[in-house]
Amino acid sequence: MSETRPRKTYDPTSLEHRWQERWTESGLYETDEDTDKPKHYALTMLPYPSGDLHVGHWYAMTPSDTHARFMRMSGYRVFFPIGFDAFGLPAENAAINRGIHPYKWTISNIENMRGQLEQMGAMFDRSSEVVTCTPEYYRWNQWFFLKFLEKGLAYRKEAPVDWCPKDNTTLAREQVVGPDRVCERCGTPVIKKNLAQWLFRITDYAEELLDFSKIEWPERVKTLQTNWIGRSEGAEIVFEVPGYGPLEVFTTRPDTLFGATFFVMSPEHPAVAKITTPEQSEAVTEYVEKAGRMTEIDRTDVTREKTGVFTGAYAINPANGQDIPIYAADYVLMGYGTGAIMAVPGQDQRDWDFATKYDLPIIRTVQPPEDFDGEAYVGEGPAINSDFLDGLEIEEAKQRMIEALEEKGAGESTVTYRLRDWLISRQRYWGTPIPIIYCPEHGPVPVPEEDLPVLLPEDAEFTPTGESPLKLHEGFRNVECPICGGPAERETDTMDTFMDSSWYQYRYLSPHYDEGPFDPERGAKWLPVDQYTGGIEHAVMHLLYTRFFTKVMRDLGLVDFDEPMLKLFNQGIILGEDAEKMSKSRGNVVNPQDLVERYGSDALRCFLMFIGPWDQGGPWDGRGIEGVARFLRRALSLTATGDATGADADPAELPSRTARTTKKVTEDLAAFRFNTAIAGLMEHTNYLLAVRDDVDEGSWNDALRTFARLLAPLAPHHAEEMWAAVGEPYSVHEQAWPGYDESLIAEKEITLIIQVNGKVRDRIEAPADISEDTAKELALASEKIHPHLVGKQIRKSIYVPGRLVNLVVG
RNA sequence: GCGAGAGUGGUGGAAUGGUAGACACGCUAGAUUUAGGAUCUAGUGCCUCACGGCGUGCGGGUUCAAGUCCCGCCUCUCGCACCA
């Protein structure tokens, strides 16, 4: 075996091309519909068609593909679709900046990306592709909207909304980010604007959305969603305002009611003007106007000194009948609770700060510990200064207070959420038209189902004016009322694109089905999604909306389960080589097409999986990919003759090492530990190369057949090449995943570690089934330990079977 | 401030409470080559000529044995943030 370098002409790109063509010709990735097998619906978040697949797409999709391939070989019928999230702002911006129609821009990007997806060598079932900007897709967005409306889950409301002055559009609360409250997309500070908007009642499902018991999702996502929903248990308490009427507050600390020494309303609270006394009118009006003019940034600055103004009015504390002054202050937010609070300075630092500044009384209602030297006290302790609550601990005091309030009809226990309803209206062109017609006679009238889809007109003027572009399209806008036939106007807003991604996993099942959003027969065969993968950035938007959608679909009788995706894995983010986010302006963008040309798709796939744990992401390493490319070449060279390389290795270990590698790769792939799976295969390759001259052909080919199958999910092209090279019939991807004999896993020879007082002093080769006594004898016989025993007695010895002997001396 | 996660060689990272640093990058030396950013061989945690010692952010603790478990800090990342 001295003939060397048989593959000097190794060219991964042409090798991969060849197999990709073969896969397409043979229909290898058409979905397996064999219902005798257990189903596995593997889903990766659908990409936005920005023009090119970047490394981030590869990082998201190729490990998902590897896992899906692993499941397929493990005996599942696997559905692994892909599509394009094709509505949204970038298309419209391209249109504005470059004069290309959003549709043309989007479609040409999609065509480009389809070809790039092909290069990836993924097992996507391309026949189920969904493009969300097509009428056959968005028609069902409109259909869902009508269903939501019927169910009372969609409503219209005039409300101040977050508005991005650059993008000229409404933003959902989730799309406003950071302490500066900027637009998620362009970084412009958002402003408030009053508009009539359509909303979905996601808050109706707040409680159920807090229940994660039916899904295996990362703790992180569950925590983010839980915090986002923000459930607070407490009480609503009614304060009578003489001369006006009742005002309600929400509090999580009803036990502190006796310490409520003043009352604060948000400046936006509609009752502020009504309760204000004539003497205070001027001051209050001035304050409210000032608060309204403040930017969100200033308004929400926690370090700012508290400000407020006395309204001249008083509220009656229902616990003790005392009059307490009512202030308007901007530290109370209109958007949470009732927009008014009872202020308890003794137990709340914000109220303490306010009370100190405006010289208001402070009464402690919880006894702080002796050594407490802070201001407001929020810890545990017995109630004081609280009449019938005195001496009770907080939890019990809360209960008793609520009971007392309920008796008087002055309050009740209640739950408040931070979650707001989902605002879906967008004043943009490139989205799904909202199927509503406004009739002067009949008000907002839903477009009849049989008239769907309401087509998005192609010839719209989409330059942003602050108005919905469709408003300027007379042909679209002017219609007849579906009820009376009189002249009416269409809704000219379009839907938030999160609508599209809330149910796309269902559409994949039957992308051209026209009797409903999806074919229920297909649904019964495949739903719900078993494994979802995607970025953590969608933790509180997309992932909450799609859960909400599924629960509504369940209540509409469309599905019979509660959660859309049973398992979720969040991959990390690939950064540039400088460890910064990849961006054109930084010049640190890594182009996968260049890498594929140079190293091949398998090398790029494997490198991205090898770089570290998948959920961790990390900086790109331009040199690291060389190592993986080398590994693939070396692995492939196993099928050719060549000199053995590497350190001495024992050919007799071939069966056990193959079994151990199989076990490792199997367990690692099942758990998304791609990095260690590849490391295991690298180690095995090094071993195989070292023993290639000393193994008989039969055992060698057995080992290679196993190797090719273990490699198949990770490097599908190279595995195919190997499989063919050992003379096996096409295709390795249709083979069963290799099993392994547990009895081969166990080592026969072990390195027995000899420790003295827990420190390693010697290593001795020994049979694995060595007895405790023999092991200890061996230990004592070791010359290396003798110096450590001089003048000492062995007090104890510990034997860990198959591992070590620890001699405790002293 | 609140919540979550993470700190291991020059680098990315491995390690059911039981040989710390697998695997890979990089580096050093050598072989081969007209040459190579190709391939192969040997080495590579730190200190020390060596014996040996020291090593998983810091300080304690539990244990025969701690990167791993417990307590207290420090640092970094992410999320939320005047949410009553």
mmCIF file with all atom_site columns, C-alpha atoms in Angstrom, chain A residues 235-376:
data_model
loop_
_atom_site.group_PDB
_atom_site.id
_atom_site.type_symbol
_atom_site.label_atom_id
_atom_site.label_alt_id
_atom_site.label_comp_id
_atom_site.label_asym_id
_atom_site.label_entity_id
_atom_site.label_seq_id
_atom_site.pdbx_PDB_ins_code
_atom_site.Cartn_x
_atom_site.Cartn_y
_atom_site.Cartn_z
_atom_site.occupancy
_atom_site.B_iso_or_equiv
_atom_site.pdbx_formal_charge
_atom_site.auth_seq_id
_atom_site.auth_comp_id
_atom_site.auth_asym_id
_atom_site.auth_atom_id
_atom_site.pdbx_PDB_model_num
ATOM 1   C CA . ALA A 1 235 ? -56.006 44.022 44.263 1.00 0.00 ? 235 ALA A CA 1
ATOM 2   C CA . GLU A 1 236 ? -58.055 46.711 42.691 1.00 0.00 ? 236 GLU A CA 1
ATOM 3   C CA . ILE A 1 237 ? -59.052 49.177 45.344 1.00 0.00 ? 237 ILE A CA 1
ATOM 4   C CA . VAL A 1 238 ? -61.728 51.836 44.999 1.00 0.00 ? 238 VAL A CA 1
ATOM 5   C CA . PHE A 1 239 ? -61.069 55.289 46.438 1.00 0.00 ? 239 PHE A CA 1
ATOM 6   C CA . GLU A 1 240 ? -64.036 57.642 46.673 1.00 0.00 ? 240 GLU A CA 1
ATOM 7   C CA . VAL A 1 241 ? -63.338 61.180 45.512 1.00 0.00 ? 241 VAL A CA 1
ATOM 8   C CA . PRO A 1 242 ? -65.927 63.515 47.050 1.00 0.00 ? 242 PRO A CA 1
ATOM 9   C CA . GLY A 1 243 ? -67.607 65.536 44.355 1.00 0.00 ? 243 GLY A CA 1
ATOM 10  C CA . TYR A 1 244 ? -66.425 63.247 41.587 1.00 0.00 ? 244 TYR A CA 1
ATOM 11  C CA . GLY A 1 245 ? -66.956 59.567 42.290 1.00 0.00 ? 245 GLY A CA 1
ATOM 12  C CA . PRO A 1 246 ? -64.868 56.412 42.536 1.00 0.00 ? 246 PRO A CA 1
ATOM 13  C CA . LEU A 1 247 ? -61.290 56.075 41.259 1.00 0.00 ? 247 LEU A CA 1
ATOM 14  C CA . GLU A 1 248 ? -59.654 52.664 41.057 1.00 0.00 ? 248 GLU A CA 1
ATOM 15  C CA . VAL A 1 249 ? -56.060 51.766 41.669 1.00 0.00 ? 249 VAL A CA 1
ATOM 16  C CA . PHE A 1 250 ? -54.159 48.555 41.205 1.00 0.00 ? 250 PHE A CA 1
ATOM 17  C CA . THR A 1 251 ? -51.711 47.462 43.867 1.00 0.00 ? 251 THR A CA 1
ATOM 18  C CA . THR A 1 252 ? -49.698 44.345 44.589 1.00 0.00 ? 252 THR A CA 1
ATOM 19  C CA . ARG A 1 253 ? -49.568 45.376 48.237 1.00 0.00 ? 253 ARG A CA 1
ATOM 20  C CA . PRO A 1 254 ? -53.109 45.762 49.543 1.00 0.00 ? 254 PRO A CA 1
ATOM 21  C CA . ASP A 1 255 ? -51.693 44.987 52.996 1.00 0.00 ? 255 ASP A CA 1
ATOM 22  C CA . THR A 1 256 ? -50.099 48.434 53.048 1.00 0.00 ? 256 THR A CA 1
ATOM 23  C CA . LEU A 1 257 ? -53.321 50.365 52.512 1.00 0.00 ? 257 LEU A CA 1
ATOM 24  C CA . PHE A 1 258 ? -53.117 51.979 55.946 1.00 0.00 ? 258 PHE A CA 1
ATOM 25  C CA . GLY A 1 259 ? -49.856 53.545 54.821 1.00 0.00 ? 259 GLY A CA 1
ATOM 26  C CA . ALA A 1 260 ? -51.349 55.079 51.662 1.00 0.00 ? 260 ALA A CA 1
ATOM 27  C CA . THR A 1 261 ? -50.854 58.741 52.497 1.00 0.00 ? 261 THR A CA 1
ATOM 28  C CA . PHE A 1 262 ? -51.474 60.182 49.044 1.00 0.00 ? 262 PHE A CA 1
ATOM 29  C CA . PHE A 1 263 ? -52.839 59.243 45.660 1.00 0.00 ? 263 PHE A CA 1
ATOM 30  C CA . VAL A 1 264 ? -51.170 59.662 42.288 1.00 0.00 ? 264 VAL A CA 1
ATOM 31  C CA . MET A 1 265 ? -52.629 59.700 38.806 1.00 0.00 ? 265 MET A CA 1
ATOM 32  C CA . SER A 1 266 ? -50.865 59.539 35.503 1.00 0.00 ? 266 SER A CA 1
ATOM 33  C CA . PRO A 1 267 ? -50.992 62.936 33.739 1.00 0.00 ? 267 PRO A CA 1
ATOM 34  C CA . GLU A 1 268 ? -52.797 61.194 30.855 1.00 0.00 ? 268 GLU A CA 1
ATOM 35  C CA . HIS A 1 269 ? -55.520 59.862 33.135 1.00 0.00 ? 269 HIS A CA 1
ATOM 36  C CA . PRO A 1 270 ? -58.860 61.083 31.725 1.00 0.00 ? 270 PRO A CA 1
ATOM 37  C CA . ALA A 1 271 ? -60.155 61.973 35.202 1.00 0.00 ? 271 ALA A CA 1
ATOM 38  C CA . VAL A 1 272 ? -57.327 64.365 36.046 1.00 0.00 ? 272 VAL A CA 1
ATOM 39  C CA . ALA A 1 273 ? -59.014 67.377 34.497 1.00 0.00 ? 273 ALA A CA 1
ATOM 40  C CA . LYS A 1 274 ? -62.359 66.450 36.066 1.00 0.00 ? 274 LYS A CA 1
ATOM 41  C CA . ILE A 1 275 ? -61.198 66.266 39.649 1.00 0.00 ? 275 ILE A CA 1
ATOM 42  C CA . THR A 1 276 ? -58.838 69.234 39.574 1.00 0.00 ? 276 THR A CA 1
ATOM 43  C CA . THR A 1 277 ? -60.073 72.175 41.641 1.00 0.00 ? 277 THR A CA 1
ATOM 44  C CA . PRO A 1 278 ? -60.315 75.616 40.017 1.00 0.00 ? 278 PRO A CA 1
ATOM 45  C CA . GLU A 1 279 ? -57.452 76.937 42.172 1.00 0.00 ? 279 GLU A CA 1
ATOM 46  C CA . GLN A 1 280 ? -55.120 74.197 40.931 1.00 0.00 ? 280 GLN A CA 1
ATOM 47  C CA . SER A 1 281 ? -56.404 74.151 37.378 1.00 0.00 ? 281 SER A CA 1
ATOM 48  C CA . GLU A 1 282 ? -53.671 76.301 35.904 1.00 0.00 ? 282 GLU A CA 1
ATOM 49  C CA . ALA A 1 283 ? -50.816 74.414 37.546 1.00 0.00 ? 283 ALA A CA 1
ATOM 50  C CA . VAL A 1 284 ? -52.257 71.039 36.620 1.00 0.00 ? 284 VAL A CA 1
ATOM 51  C CA . THR A 1 285 ? -52.899 72.001 32.998 1.00 0.00 ? 285 THR A CA 1
ATOM 52  C CA . GLU A 1 286 ? -49.376 73.268 32.704 1.00 0.00 ? 286 GLU A CA 1
ATOM 53  C CA . TYR A 1 287 ? -47.940 70.094 34.209 1.00 0.00 ? 287 TYR A CA 1
ATOM 54  C CA . VAL A 1 288 ? -50.004 67.790 32.022 1.00 0.00 ? 288 VAL A CA 1
ATOM 55  C CA . GLU A 1 289 ? -49.011 69.673 28.900 1.00 0.00 ? 289 GLU A CA 1
ATOM 56  C CA . LYS A 1 290 ? -45.385 69.573 29.886 1.00 0.00 ? 290 LYS A CA 1
ATOM 57  C CA . ALA A 1 291 ? -45.553 65.853 30.492 1.00 0.00 ? 291 ALA A CA 1
ATOM 58  C CA . GLY A 1 292 ? -47.153 65.378 27.090 1.00 0.00 ? 292 GLY A CA 1
ATOM 59  C CA . ARG A 1 293 ? -44.376 67.271 25.377 1.00 0.00 ? 293 ARG A CA 1
ATOM 60  C CA . MET A 1 294 ? -41.644 65.237 26.980 1.00 0.00 ? 294 MET A CA 1
ATOM 61  C CA . THR A 1 295 ? -39.861 62.683 24.883 1.00 0.00 ? 295 THR A CA 1
ATOM 62  C CA . GLU A 1 296 ? -40.135 59.069 25.855 1.00 0.00 ? 296 GLU A CA 1
ATOM 63  C CA . ILE A 1 297 ? -36.459 59.105 26.663 1.00 0.00 ? 297 ILE A CA 1
ATOM 64  C CA . ASP A 1 298 ? -36.807 61.805 29.292 1.00 0.00 ? 298 ASP A CA 1
ATOM 65  C CA . ARG A 1 299 ? -40.087 60.512 30.525 1.00 0.00 ? 299 ARG A CA 1
ATOM 66  C CA . THR A 1 300 ? -38.767 57.041 31.290 1.00 0.00 ? 300 THR A CA 1
ATOM 67  C CA . ASP A 1 301 ? -35.427 58.095 32.719 1.00 0.00 ? 301 ASP A CA 1
ATOM 68  C CA . VAL A 1 302 ? -35.440 56.384 36.116 1.00 0.00 ? 302 VAL A CA 1
ATOM 69  C CA . THR A 1 303 ? -32.709 58.577 37.506 1.00 0.00 ? 303 THR A CA 1
ATOM 70  C CA . ARG A 1 304 ? -34.721 61.730 36.961 1.00 0.00 ? 304 ARG A CA 1
ATOM 71  C CA . GLU A 1 305 ? -36.080 63.422 40.039 1.00 0.00 ? 305 GLU A CA 1
ATOM 72  C CA . LYS A 1 306 ? -39.775 62.799 40.490 1.00 0.00 ? 306 LYS A CA 1
ATOM 73  C CA . THR A 1 307 ? -42.138 65.609 39.635 1.00 0.00 ? 307 THR A CA 1
ATOM 74  C CA . GLY A 1 308 ? -45.854 66.095 40.116 1.00 0.00 ? 308 GLY A CA 1
ATOM 75  C CA . VAL A 1 309 ? -48.601 68.571 40.883 1.00 0.00 ? 309 VAL A CA 1
ATOM 76  C CA . PHE A 1 310 ? -51.354 68.686 43.467 1.00 0.00 ? 310 PHE A CA 1
ATOM 77  C CA . THR A 1 311 ? -54.816 68.587 41.902 1.00 0.00 ? 311 THR A CA 1
ATOM 78  C CA . GLY A 1 312 ? -56.527 70.156 44.864 1.00 0.00 ? 312 GLY A CA 1
ATOM 79  C CA . ALA A 1 313 ? -58.752 67.096 45.189 1.00 0.00 ? 313 ALA A CA 1
ATOM 80  C CA . TYR A 1 314 ? -58.760 64.427 47.882 1.00 0.00 ? 314 TYR A CA 1
ATOM 81  C CA . ALA A 1 315 ? -59.543 60.737 47.883 1.00 0.00 ? 315 ALA A CA 1
ATOM 82  C CA . ILE A 1 316 ? -60.834 58.771 50.849 1.00 0.00 ? 316 ILE A CA 1
ATOM 83  C CA . ASN A 1 317 ? -58.615 55.923 51.961 1.00 0.00 ? 317 ASN A CA 1
ATOM 84  C CA . PRO A 1 318 ? -61.124 53.071 52.295 1.00 0.00 ? 318 PRO A CA 1
ATOM 85  C CA . ALA A 1 319 ? -59.147 51.494 55.132 1.00 0.00 ? 319 ALA A CA 1
ATOM 86  C CA . ASN A 1 320 ? -59.282 54.360 57.576 1.00 0.00 ? 320 ASN A CA 1
ATOM 87  C CA . GLY A 1 321 ? -61.594 56.943 55.994 1.00 0.00 ? 321 GLY A CA 1
ATOM 88  C CA . GLN A 1 322 ? -58.868 59.569 55.851 1.00 0.00 ? 322 GLN A CA 1
ATOM 89  C CA . ASP A 1 323 ? -58.637 62.185 53.143 1.00 0.00 ? 323 ASP A CA 1
ATOM 90  C CA . ILE A 1 324 ? -55.448 61.891 51.139 1.00 0.00 ? 324 ILE A CA 1
ATOM 91  C CA . PRO A 1 325 ? -54.308 64.430 48.540 1.00 0.00 ? 325 PRO A CA 1
ATOM 92  C CA . ILE A 1 326 ? -54.437 63.512 44.861 1.00 0.00 ? 326 ILE A CA 1
ATOM 93  C CA . TYR A 1 327 ? -51.420 64.369 42.710 1.00 0.00 ? 327 TYR A CA 1
ATOM 94  C CA . ALA A 1 328 ? -50.771 64.030 39.012 1.00 0.00 ? 328 ALA A CA 1
ATOM 95  C CA . ALA A 1 329 ? -47.246 62.778 38.409 1.00 0.00 ? 329 ALA A CA 1
ATOM 96  C CA . ASP A 1 330 ? -45.545 61.333 35.387 1.00 0.00 ? 330 ASP A CA 1
ATOM 97  C CA . TYR A 1 331 ? -43.920 58.488 37.267 1.00 0.00 ? 331 TYR A CA 1
ATOM 98  C CA . VAL A 1 332 ? -47.285 56.805 37.096 1.00 0.00 ? 332 VAL A CA 1
ATOM 99  C CA . LEU A 1 333 ? -47.879 55.257 33.698 1.00 0.00 ? 333 LEU A CA 1
ATOM 100 C CA . MET A 1 334 ? -51.249 55.282 31.989 1.00 0.00 ? 334 MET A CA 1
ATOM 101 C CA . GLY A 1 335 ? -50.492 52.039 30.231 1.00 0.00 ? 335 GLY A CA 1
ATOM 102 C CA . TYR A 1 336 ? -50.288 49.818 33.265 1.00 0.00 ? 336 TYR A CA 1
ATOM 103 C CA . GLY A 1 337 ? -52.886 48.911 35.858 1.00 0.00 ? 337 GLY A CA 1
ATOM 104 C CA . THR A 1 338 ? -55.521 51.621 36.099 1.00 0.00 ? 338 THR A CA 1
ATOM 105 C CA . GLY A 1 339 ? -53.217 54.561 35.508 1.00 0.00 ? 339 GLY A CA 1
ATOM 106 C CA . ALA A 1 340 ? -53.559 55.593 39.132 1.00 0.00 ? 340 ALA A CA 1
ATOM 107 C CA . ILE A 1 341 ? -51.888 54.387 42.297 1.00 0.00 ? 341 ILE A CA 1
ATOM 108 C CA . MET A 1 342 ? -52.218 54.575 46.026 1.00 0.00 ? 342 MET A CA 1
ATOM 109 C CA . ALA A 1 343 ? -48.860 55.880 47.208 1.00 0.00 ? 343 ALA A CA 1
ATOM 110 C CA . VAL A 1 344 ? -47.312 54.108 50.163 1.00 0.00 ? 344 VAL A CA 1
ATOM 111 C CA . PRO A 1 345 ? -44.023 55.880 50.811 1.00 0.00 ? 345 PRO A CA 1
ATOM 112 C CA . GLY A 1 346 ? -43.116 53.664 53.748 1.00 0.00 ? 346 GLY A CA 1
ATOM 113 C CA . GLN A 1 347 ? -42.997 50.608 51.510 1.00 0.00 ? 347 GLN A CA 1
ATOM 114 C CA . ASP A 1 348 ? -42.209 51.916 48.049 1.00 0.00 ? 348 ASP A CA 1
ATOM 115 C CA . GLN A 1 349 ? -39.067 53.821 47.161 1.00 0.00 ? 349 GLN A CA 1
ATOM 116 C CA . ARG A 1 350 ? -40.669 55.806 44.334 1.00 0.00 ? 350 ARG A CA 1
ATOM 117 C CA . ASP A 1 351 ? -43.431 56.959 46.621 1.00 0.00 ? 351 ASP A CA 1
ATOM 118 C CA . TRP A 1 352 ? -40.832 57.690 49.310 1.00 0.00 ? 352 TRP A CA 1
ATOM 119 C CA . ASP A 1 353 ? -38.907 59.915 46.911 1.00 0.00 ? 353 ASP A CA 1
ATOM 120 C CA . PHE A 1 354 ? -42.071 61.741 45.936 1.00 0.00 ? 354 PHE A CA 1
ATOM 121 C CA . ALA A 1 355 ? -43.261 62.125 49.533 1.00 0.00 ? 355 ALA A CA 1
ATOM 122 C CA . THR A 1 356 ? -39.911 63.507 50.629 1.00 0.00 ? 356 THR A CA 1
ATOM 123 C CA . LYS A 1 357 ? -39.856 66.036 47.843 1.00 0.00 ? 357 LYS A CA 1
ATOM 124 C CA . TYR A 1 358 ? -43.416 67.271 48.403 1.00 0.00 ? 358 TYR A CA 1
ATOM 125 C CA . ASP A 1 359 ? -43.343 66.923 52.187 1.00 0.00 ? 359 ASP A CA 1
ATOM 126 C CA . LEU A 1 360 ? -46.089 64.309 52.420 1.00 0.00 ? 360 LEU A CA 1
ATOM 127 C CA . PRO A 1 361 ? -46.571 62.084 55.462 1.00 0.00 ? 361 PRO A CA 1
ATOM 128 C CA . ILE A 1 362 ? -44.840 58.703 55.641 1.00 0.00 ? 362 ILE A CA 1
ATOM 129 C CA . ILE A 1 363 ? -46.326 55.871 57.656 1.00 0.00 ? 363 ILE A CA 1
ATOM 130 C CA . ARG A 1 364 ? -44.575 52.511 57.878 1.00 0.00 ? 364 ARG A CA 1
ATOM 131 C CA . THR A 1 365 ? -46.956 49.590 57.780 1.00 0.00 ? 365 THR A CA 1
ATOM 132 C CA . VAL A 1 366 ? -44.369 46.831 57.897 1.00 0.00 ? 366 VAL A CA 1
ATOM 133 C CA . GLN A 1 367 ? -41.922 46.674 60.792 1.00 0.00 ? 367 GLN A CA 1
ATOM 134 C CA . PRO A 1 368 ? -38.382 46.794 59.371 1.00 0.00 ? 368 PRO A CA 1
ATOM 135 C CA . PRO A 1 369 ? -35.615 44.924 61.195 1.00 0.00 ? 369 PRO A CA 1
ATOM 136 C CA . GLU A 1 370 ? -33.700 46.871 63.881 1.00 0.00 ? 370 GLU A CA 1
ATOM 137 C CA . ASP A 1 371 ? -30.626 47.299 61.739 1.00 0.00 ? 371 ASP A CA 1
ATOM 138 C CA . PHE A 1 372 ? -32.575 48.640 58.767 1.00 0.00 ? 372 PHE A CA 1
ATOM 139 C CA . ASP A 1 373 ? -31.279 52.068 57.799 1.00 0.00 ? 373 ASP A CA 1
ATOM 140 C CA . GLY A 1 374 ? -32.805 52.458 54.327 1.00 0.00 ? 374 GLY A CA 1
ATOM 141 C CA . GLU A 1 375 ? -35.760 54.503 53.251 1.00 0.00 ? 375 GLU A CA 1
ATOM 142 C CA . ALA A 1 376 ? -38.767 52.594 51.911 1.00 0.00 ? 376 ALA A CA 1
#
